[in-house]
């Protein structure tokens, strides 16, 4: 079974530039998550989609971050404009049903490592 | 206060040692509990779910104490390959069943 695919793997941009990340979840997975992991910290949820609808975006900095999952499959996360503190790994994950439980695992992609200089 | 708190370590233990990690969570409404493992520069991967009655998977034992809002992971007979960061994870907060991660505890097993 193919895993969660993310691209690019690495990205270096200057502050105030824009950047976009792409995620293709495991086929058939209804729920998709974007997490931000700053070095030395655990992943922090940015946004959760159920099919093409947003379930939770309470921690998404909406003044600069946006995300969409138009057809309920793959998703893009955009930062515009980027700040130095946005340097992090952006992880995409998916799960088969709505949310996770002891019976529903979330699978992570390898992440996109963003460096803002 | 963070939803999930754990000692960041690092823990440096010799091969064959037993090591325990602890974690506390702040929201009593949390429903599901997990330990994830994250290798350096890799994505988190599920190590084990944590059941109310406690559960064991080979050398790994997880315990949950809902009254104290406390989760533990015990690793027996540590192997070099156990070196990684162990993330305590809670879901069921805010009704969305997404995952809230602790900072992670870094373990290094020394030959």
PDB file of C-alpha atoms in Angstrom:
ATOM      1  CA  UNK A   1       0.000   0.000   0.000  1.00  0.00           C
ATOM      2  CA  UNK A   2       1.411   3.387  -0.993  1.00  0.00           C
ATOM      3  CA  UNK A   3       1.944   5.765   1.881  1.00  0.00           C
ATOM      4  CA  UNK A   4       1.252   9.462   2.272  1.00  0.00           C
ATOM      5  CA  UNK A   5       3.149  11.377  -0.402  1.00  0.00           C
ATOM      6  CA  UNK A   6       4.461  14.885   0.145  1.00  0.00           C
ATOM      7  CA  UNK A   7       6.434  17.282  -1.990  1.00  0.00           C
ATOM      8  CA  UNK A   8       8.801  18.954  -2.065  1.00  0.00           C
ATOM      9  CA  UNK A   9      11.017  17.289   0.534  1.00  0.00           C
ATOM     10  CA  UNK A  10      13.018  20.435   1.136  1.00  0.00           C
ATOM     11  CA  UNK A  11      12.436  24.117   0.470  1.00  0.00           C
ATOM     12  CA  UNK A  12      14.509  27.192   1.226  1.00  0.00           C
ATOM     13  CA  UNK A  13      12.925  30.596   0.741  1.00  0.00           C
ATOM     14  CA  UNK A  14      13.535  34.150   1.832  1.00  0.00           C
ATOM     15  CA  UNK A  15      11.240  35.797   4.338  1.00  0.00           C
ATOM     16  CA  UNK A  16       8.197  37.465   2.820  1.00  0.00           C
ATOM     17  CA  UNK A  17       8.192  34.989  -0.073  1.00  0.00           C
ATOM     18  CA  UNK A  18       5.390  32.524  -0.680  1.00  0.00           C
ATOM     19  CA  UNK A  19       5.585  28.741  -0.605  1.00  0.00           C
ATOM     20  CA  UNK A  20       3.223  25.835  -1.195  1.00  0.00           C
ATOM     21  CA  UNK A  21       3.346  22.226  -0.082  1.00  0.00           C
ATOM     22  CA  UNK A  22       1.462  19.323  -1.588  1.00  0.00           C
ATOM     23  CA  UNK A  23       0.120  16.167   0.003  1.00  0.00           C
ATOM     24  CA  UNK A  24      -1.504  13.056  -1.449  1.00  0.00           C
ATOM     25  CA  UNK A  25      -2.999  10.888   1.296  1.00  0.00           C
ATOM     26  CA  UNK A  26      -3.367   7.139   1.298  1.00  0.00           C
ATOM     27  CA  UNK A  27      -6.015   6.141  -1.205  1.00  0.00           C
ATOM     28  CA  UNK A  28      -9.480   6.098   0.311  1.00  0.00           C
ATOM     29  CA  UNK A  29      -8.532   7.943   3.492  1.00  0.00           C
ATOM     30  CA  UNK A  30     -11.223  10.455   4.340  1.00  0.00           C
ATOM     31  CA  UNK A  31      -9.332  12.498   6.914  1.00  0.00           C
ATOM     32  CA  UNK A  32      -6.259  14.578   6.156  1.00  0.00           C
ATOM     33  CA  UNK A  33      -4.174  16.582   8.586  1.00  0.00           C
ATOM     34  CA  UNK A  34      -1.413  19.153   8.281  1.00  0.00           C
ATOM     35  CA  UNK A  35       1.008  19.419  11.183  1.00  0.00           C
ATOM     36  CA  UNK A  36       3.880  21.822  11.846  1.00  0.00           C
ATOM     37  CA  UNK A  37       6.894  20.438  13.697  1.00  0.00           C
ATOM     38  CA  UNK A  38       9.450  22.958  14.894  1.00  0.00           C
ATOM     39  CA  UNK A  39      12.859  21.541  15.799  1.00  0.00           C
ATOM     40  CA  UNK A  40      12.830  20.035  19.271  1.00  0.00           C
ATOM     41  CA  UNK A  41       9.054  20.085  19.583  1.00  0.00           C
ATOM     42  CA  UNK A  42       6.228  17.688  18.903  1.00  0.00           C
ATOM     43  CA  UNK A  43       4.012  18.143  15.853  1.00  0.00           C
ATOM     44  CA  UNK A  44       1.299  20.787  16.191  1.00  0.00           C
ATOM     45  CA  UNK A  45      -1.966  20.466  14.278  1.00  0.00           C
ATOM     46  CA  UNK A  46      -2.599  23.237  11.768  1.00  0.00           C
ATOM     47  CA  UNK A  47      -5.720  21.968  10.024  1.00  0.00           C
ATOM     48  CA  UNK A  48      -7.855  18.833   9.725  1.00  0.00           C
ATOM     49  CA  UNK A  49     -10.038  17.980   6.727  1.00  0.00           C
ATOM     50  CA  UNK A  50     -12.813  15.429   6.532  1.00  0.00           C
ATOM     51  CA  UNK A  51     -13.183  14.739   2.803  1.00  0.00           C
ATOM     52  CA  UNK A  52     -13.134  18.296   1.401  1.00  0.00           C
ATOM     53  CA  UNK A  53     -14.526  20.016   4.489  1.00  0.00           C
ATOM     54  CA  UNK A  54     -12.556  21.635   7.312  1.00  0.00           C
ATOM     55  CA  UNK A  55     -13.080  19.962  10.691  1.00  0.00           C
ATOM     56  CA  UNK A  56     -10.611  22.018  12.732  1.00  0.00           C
ATOM     57  CA  UNK A  57      -8.445  24.959  11.731  1.00  0.00           C
ATOM     58  CA  UNK A  58      -8.338  26.693  15.101  1.00  0.00           C
ATOM     59  CA  UNK A  59      -4.525  26.650  15.232  1.00  0.00           C
ATOM     60  CA  UNK A  60      -3.940  27.755  11.652  1.00  0.00           C
ATOM     61  CA  UNK A  61      -2.484  31.304  11.442  1.00  0.00           C
ATOM     62  CA  UNK A  62      -5.042  32.413   8.916  1.00  0.00           C
ATOM     63  CA  UNK A  63      -3.392  35.746   8.200  1.00  0.00           C
ATOM     64  CA  UNK A  64      -0.611  33.933   6.352  1.00  0.00           C
ATOM     65  CA  UNK A  65      -1.482  30.244   6.107  1.00  0.00           C
ATOM     66  CA  UNK A  66      -4.141  28.690   3.906  1.00  0.00           C
ATOM     67  CA  UNK A  67      -5.002  25.136   2.958  1.00  0.00           C
ATOM     68  CA  UNK A  68      -7.413  23.453   0.638  1.00  0.00           C
ATOM     69  CA  UNK A  69      -8.554  19.978  -0.295  1.00  0.00           C
ATOM     70  CA  UNK A  70     -10.788  20.726  -3.224  1.00  0.00           C
ATOM     71  CA  UNK A  71     -11.759  17.255  -4.422  1.00  0.00           C
ATOM     72  CA  UNK A  72     -11.431  15.511  -1.088  1.00  0.00           C
ATOM     73  CA  UNK A  73      -8.211  13.805  -2.111  1.00  0.00           C
ATOM     74  CA  UNK A  74      -4.920  15.685  -2.264  1.00  0.00           C
ATOM     75  CA  UNK A  75      -4.275  18.927  -0.438  1.00  0.00           C
ATOM     76  CA  UNK A  76      -2.073  21.998  -0.590  1.00  0.00           C
ATOM     77  CA  UNK A  77      -0.822  24.153   2.259  1.00  0.00           C
ATOM     78  CA  UNK A  78       0.350  27.661   1.449  1.00  0.00           C
ATOM     79  CA  UNK A  79       2.276  30.252   3.429  1.00  0.00           C
ATOM     80  CA  UNK A  80       2.145  33.833   2.200  1.00  0.00           C
ATOM     81  CA  UNK A  81       4.224  35.721   3.245  1.00  0.00           C
ATOM     82  CA  UNK A  82       6.666  33.515   5.109  1.00  0.00           C
ATOM     83  CA  UNK A  83       8.347  34.549   8.346  1.00  0.00           C
ATOM     84  CA  UNK A  84      11.568  33.266   9.897  1.00  0.00           C
ATOM     85  CA  UNK A  85       9.563  31.470  12.617  1.00  0.00           C
ATOM     86  CA  UNK A  86       7.809  29.386   9.951  1.00  0.00           C
ATOM     87  CA  UNK A  87      10.985  27.333   9.557  1.00  0.00           C
ATOM     88  CA  UNK A  88       9.836  23.826  10.433  1.00  0.00           C
ATOM     89  CA  UNK A  89       8.908  20.449   9.022  1.00  0.00           C
ATOM     90  CA  UNK A  90       5.374  20.374   7.634  1.00  0.00           C
ATOM     91  CA  UNK A  91       3.873  16.929   8.027  1.00  0.00           C
ATOM     92  CA  UNK A  92       0.800  15.636   6.279  1.00  0.00           C
ATOM     93  CA  UNK A  93      -1.103  12.685   7.712  1.00  0.00           C
ATOM     94  CA  UNK A  94      -4.219  10.755   6.809  1.00  0.00           C
ATOM     95  CA  UNK A  95      -6.587   8.332   8.492  1.00  0.00           C
ATOM     96  CA  UNK A  96      -9.300   6.106   7.143  1.00  0.00           C
ATOM     97  CA  UNK A  97     -12.175   7.400   9.208  1.00  0.00           C
ATOM     98  CA  UNK A  98     -13.003  10.700  10.843  1.00  0.00           C
ATOM     99  CA  UNK A  99     -10.232  11.289  13.313  1.00  0.00           C
ATOM    100  CA  UNK A 100      -8.200   8.654  15.064  1.00  0.00           C
ATOM    101  CA  UNK A 101      -8.914   6.139  17.756  1.00  0.00           C
ATOM    102  CA  UNK A 102      -7.261   3.032  19.080  1.00  0.00           C
ATOM    103  CA  UNK A 103      -8.722   1.330  16.025  1.00  0.00           C
ATOM    104  CA  UNK A 104      -7.903   3.981  13.424  1.00  0.00           C
ATOM    105  CA  UNK A 105      -4.280   4.818  12.850  1.00  0.00           C
ATOM    106  CA  UNK A 106      -2.991   8.067  11.365  1.00  0.00           C
ATOM    107  CA  UNK A 107      -0.208   7.637   8.827  1.00  0.00           C
ATOM    108  CA  UNK A 108       2.330  10.387   8.237  1.00  0.00           C
ATOM    109  CA  UNK A 109       4.196  11.452   5.147  1.00  0.00           C
ATOM    110  CA  UNK A 110       7.926  12.159   5.253  1.00  0.00           C
ATOM    111  CA  UNK A 111       7.298  15.881   5.539  1.00  0.00           C
ATOM    112  CA  UNK A 112       8.557  19.013   3.845  1.00  0.00           C
ATOM    113  CA  UNK A 113      11.464  20.709   5.594  1.00  0.00           C
ATOM    114  CA  UNK A 114      11.070  24.477   5.177  1.00  0.00           C
ATOM    115  CA  UNK A 115      13.865  26.901   5.912  1.00  0.00           C
ATOM    116  CA  UNK A 116      13.076  30.608   5.828  1.00  0.00           C
ATOM    117  CA  UNK A 117      16.139  32.842   5.618  1.00  0.00           C
TER     118      UNK A 117
ATOM    119  CA  UNK B   1      -0.842  24.731  30.110  1.00  0.00           C
ATOM    120  CA  UNK B   2       0.019  22.284  27.341  1.00  0.00           C
ATOM    121  CA  UNK B   3      -2.445  19.532  26.509  1.00  0.00           C
ATOM    122  CA  UNK B   4       0.277  16.895  26.691  1.00  0.00           C
ATOM    123  CA  UNK B   5       3.450  17.155  28.756  1.00  0.00           C
ATOM    124  CA  UNK B   6       6.398  14.815  28.849  1.00  0.00           C
ATOM    125  CA  UNK B   7       9.997  14.933  30.018  1.00  0.00           C
ATOM    126  CA  UNK B   8      12.107  15.784  26.947  1.00  0.00           C
ATOM    127  CA  UNK B   9      15.099  13.863  28.276  1.00  0.00           C
ATOM    128  CA  UNK B  10      17.506  12.957  26.846  1.00  0.00           C
ATOM    129  CA  UNK B  11      17.646   9.486  28.323  1.00  0.00           C
ATOM    130  CA  UNK B  12      20.947   7.694  27.733  1.00  0.00           C
ATOM    131  CA  UNK B  13      20.799   4.051  28.774  1.00  0.00           C
ATOM    132  CA  UNK B  14      23.017   1.011  28.185  1.00  0.00           C
ATOM    133  CA  UNK B  15      21.876  -1.891  26.065  1.00  0.00           C
ATOM    134  CA  UNK B  16      19.711  -4.276  28.007  1.00  0.00           C
ATOM    135  CA  UNK B  17      18.463  -1.632  30.434  1.00  0.00           C
ATOM    136  CA  UNK B  18      14.844  -0.982  31.275  1.00  0.00           C
ATOM    137  CA  UNK B  19      13.636   2.572  30.718  1.00  0.00           C
ATOM    138  CA  UNK B  20      10.322   4.247  31.461  1.00  0.00           C
ATOM    139  CA  UNK B  21       8.775   7.355  29.976  1.00  0.00           C
ATOM    140  CA  UNK B  22       5.933   9.279  31.538  1.00  0.00           C
ATOM    141  CA  UNK B  23       3.390  11.676  30.167  1.00  0.00           C
ATOM    142  CA  UNK B  24       0.498  13.681  31.553  1.00  0.00           C
ATOM    143  CA  UNK B  25      -2.454  15.159  29.730  1.00  0.00           C
ATOM    144  CA  UNK B  26      -4.581  18.078  30.812  1.00  0.00           C
ATOM    145  CA  UNK B  27      -8.038  17.331  29.407  1.00  0.00           C
ATOM    146  CA  UNK B  28     -10.000  14.625  31.181  1.00  0.00           C
ATOM    147  CA  UNK B  29     -12.259  14.344  28.117  1.00  0.00           C
ATOM    148  CA  UNK B  30      -9.419  12.861  26.071  1.00  0.00           C
ATOM    149  CA  UNK B  31     -10.495   9.568  24.584  1.00  0.00           C
ATOM    150  CA  UNK B  32      -7.589   7.795  22.926  1.00  0.00           C
ATOM    151  CA  UNK B  33      -3.930   7.531  23.772  1.00  0.00           C
ATOM    152  CA  UNK B  34      -0.879   6.485  21.821  1.00  0.00           C
ATOM    153  CA  UNK B  35       2.868   6.300  21.787  1.00  0.00           C
ATOM    154  CA  UNK B  36       4.526   7.269  18.522  1.00  0.00           C
ATOM    155  CA  UNK B  37       8.156   6.781  17.642  1.00  0.00           C
ATOM    156  CA  UNK B  38      10.088   9.302  15.570  1.00  0.00           C
ATOM    157  CA  UNK B  39      13.564   8.599  14.238  1.00  0.00           C
ATOM    158  CA  UNK B  40      15.876  11.496  13.439  1.00  0.00           C
ATOM    159  CA  UNK B  41      14.646  13.388  10.357  1.00  0.00           C
ATOM    160  CA  UNK B  42      11.827  10.910   9.820  1.00  0.00           C
ATOM    161  CA  UNK B  43       8.085  11.060  10.233  1.00  0.00           C
ATOM    162  CA  UNK B  44       6.315   9.863  13.395  1.00  0.00           C
ATOM    163  CA  UNK B  45       5.112   6.273  13.296  1.00  0.00           C
ATOM    164  CA  UNK B  46       2.643   4.584  15.599  1.00  0.00           C
ATOM    165  CA  UNK B  47       4.412   2.436  18.174  1.00  0.00           C
ATOM    166  CA  UNK B  48       1.349   1.346  20.102  1.00  0.00           C
ATOM    167  CA  UNK B  49      -2.076   2.398  21.197  1.00  0.00           C
ATOM    168  CA  UNK B  50      -2.657   2.596  24.942  1.00  0.00           C
ATOM    169  CA  UNK B  51      -5.661   0.765  26.318  1.00  0.00           C
ATOM    170  CA  UNK B  52      -7.336   1.443  29.644  1.00  0.00           C
ATOM    171  CA  UNK B  53      -6.342  -1.959  30.970  1.00  0.00           C
ATOM    172  CA  UNK B  54      -2.748  -1.516  29.871  1.00  0.00           C
ATOM    173  CA  UNK B  55      -1.176  -3.440  27.043  1.00  0.00           C
ATOM    174  CA  UNK B  56       2.051  -5.095  26.096  1.00  0.00           C
ATOM    175  CA  UNK B  57       3.763  -5.626  22.760  1.00  0.00           C
ATOM    176  CA  UNK B  58       6.942  -7.619  23.092  1.00  0.00           C
ATOM    177  CA  UNK B  59       9.417  -5.545  25.083  1.00  0.00           C
ATOM    178  CA  UNK B  60       7.066  -2.548  25.240  1.00  0.00           C
ATOM    179  CA  UNK B  61       4.384  -2.009  27.889  1.00  0.00           C
ATOM    180  CA  UNK B  62       1.990   0.919  27.961  1.00  0.00           C
ATOM    181  CA  UNK B  63      -0.145   1.957  30.906  1.00  0.00           C
ATOM    182  CA  UNK B  64      -2.958   4.470  31.274  1.00  0.00           C
ATOM    183  CA  UNK B  65      -4.212   5.997  34.514  1.00  0.00           C
ATOM    184  CA  UNK B  66      -7.308   8.040  33.692  1.00  0.00           C
ATOM    185  CA  UNK B  67      -7.790   9.233  37.279  1.00  0.00           C
ATOM    186  CA  UNK B  68      -4.311  10.779  37.322  1.00  0.00           C
ATOM    187  CA  UNK B  69      -4.359  11.599  33.590  1.00  0.00           C
ATOM    188  CA  UNK B  70      -1.069   9.833  33.214  1.00  0.00           C
ATOM    189  CA  UNK B  71       0.377   7.588  30.516  1.00  0.00           C
ATOM    190  CA  UNK B  72       3.557   5.561  30.651  1.00  0.00           C
ATOM    191  CA  UNK B  73       5.739   3.526  28.332  1.00  0.00           C
ATOM    192  CA  UNK B  74       8.162   0.904  29.597  1.00  0.00           C
ATOM    193  CA  UNK B  75      10.864  -0.526  27.368  1.00  0.00           C
ATOM    194  CA  UNK B  76      12.596  -3.672  28.618  1.00  0.00           C
ATOM    195  CA  UNK B  77      15.908  -5.075  27.379  1.00  0.00           C
ATOM    196  CA  UNK B  78      16.736  -1.938  25.382  1.00  0.00           C
ATOM    197  CA  UNK B  79      18.267  -2.413  21.951  1.00  0.00           C
ATOM    198  CA  UNK B  80      20.432   0.006  19.994  1.00  0.00           C
ATOM    199  CA  UNK B  81      17.597   0.191  17.482  1.00  0.00           C
ATOM    200  CA  UNK B  82      15.295   1.617  20.148  1.00  0.00           C
ATOM    201  CA  UNK B  83      17.191   4.927  19.960  1.00  0.00           C
ATOM    202  CA  UNK B  84      14.606   7.475  18.839  1.00  0.00           C
ATOM    203  CA  UNK B  85      12.246  10.134  20.146  1.00  0.00           C
ATOM    204  CA  UNK B  86       9.091   8.780  21.769  1.00  0.00           C
ATOM    205  CA  UNK B  87       6.037  10.975  21.442  1.00  0.00           C
ATOM    206  CA  UNK B  88       3.104  10.779  23.820  1.00  0.00           C
ATOM    207  CA  UNK B  89      -0.089  11.447  21.871  1.00  0.00           C
ATOM    208  CA  UNK B  90      -3.662  12.098  22.931  1.00  0.00           C
ATOM    209  CA  UNK B  91      -6.796  12.385  20.821  1.00  0.00           C
ATOM    210  CA  UNK B  92     -10.426  13.162  21.417  1.00  0.00           C
ATOM    211  CA  UNK B  93      -9.835  16.748  22.474  1.00  0.00           C
ATOM    212  CA  UNK B  94     -12.175  19.352  21.034  1.00  0.00           C
ATOM    213  CA  UNK B  95     -14.355  16.609  19.607  1.00  0.00           C
ATOM    214  CA  UNK B  96     -12.393  16.386  16.401  1.00  0.00           C
ATOM    215  CA  UNK B  97     -10.413  13.264  17.258  1.00  0.00           C
ATOM    216  CA  UNK B  98      -7.191  14.730  15.971  1.00  0.00           C
ATOM    217  CA  UNK B  99      -3.829  14.048  17.554  1.00  0.00           C
ATOM    218  CA  UNK B 100      -2.170  16.230  20.190  1.00  0.00           C
ATOM    219  CA  UNK B 101       1.513  15.499  20.619  1.00  0.00           C
ATOM    220  CA  UNK B 102       3.840  15.952  23.533  1.00  0.00           C
ATOM    221  CA  UNK B 103       7.288  17.385  22.966  1.00  0.00           C
ATOM    222  CA  UNK B 104       8.776  13.905  22.821  1.00  0.00           C
ATOM    223  CA  UNK B 105      11.376  12.134  24.938  1.00  0.00           C
ATOM    224  CA  UNK B 106      14.679  11.400  23.290  1.00  0.00           C
ATOM    225  CA  UNK B 107      16.193   8.001  24.019  1.00  0.00           C
ATOM    226  CA  UNK B 108      19.736   6.941  23.153  1.00  0.00           C
ATOM    227  CA  UNK B 109      20.717   3.343  23.830  1.00  0.00           C
ATOM    228  CA  UNK B 110      24.451   3.024  24.291  1.00  0.00           C
ATOM    229  CA  UNK B 111      26.470  -0.095  23.393  1.00  0.00           C
TER     230      UNK B 111
END
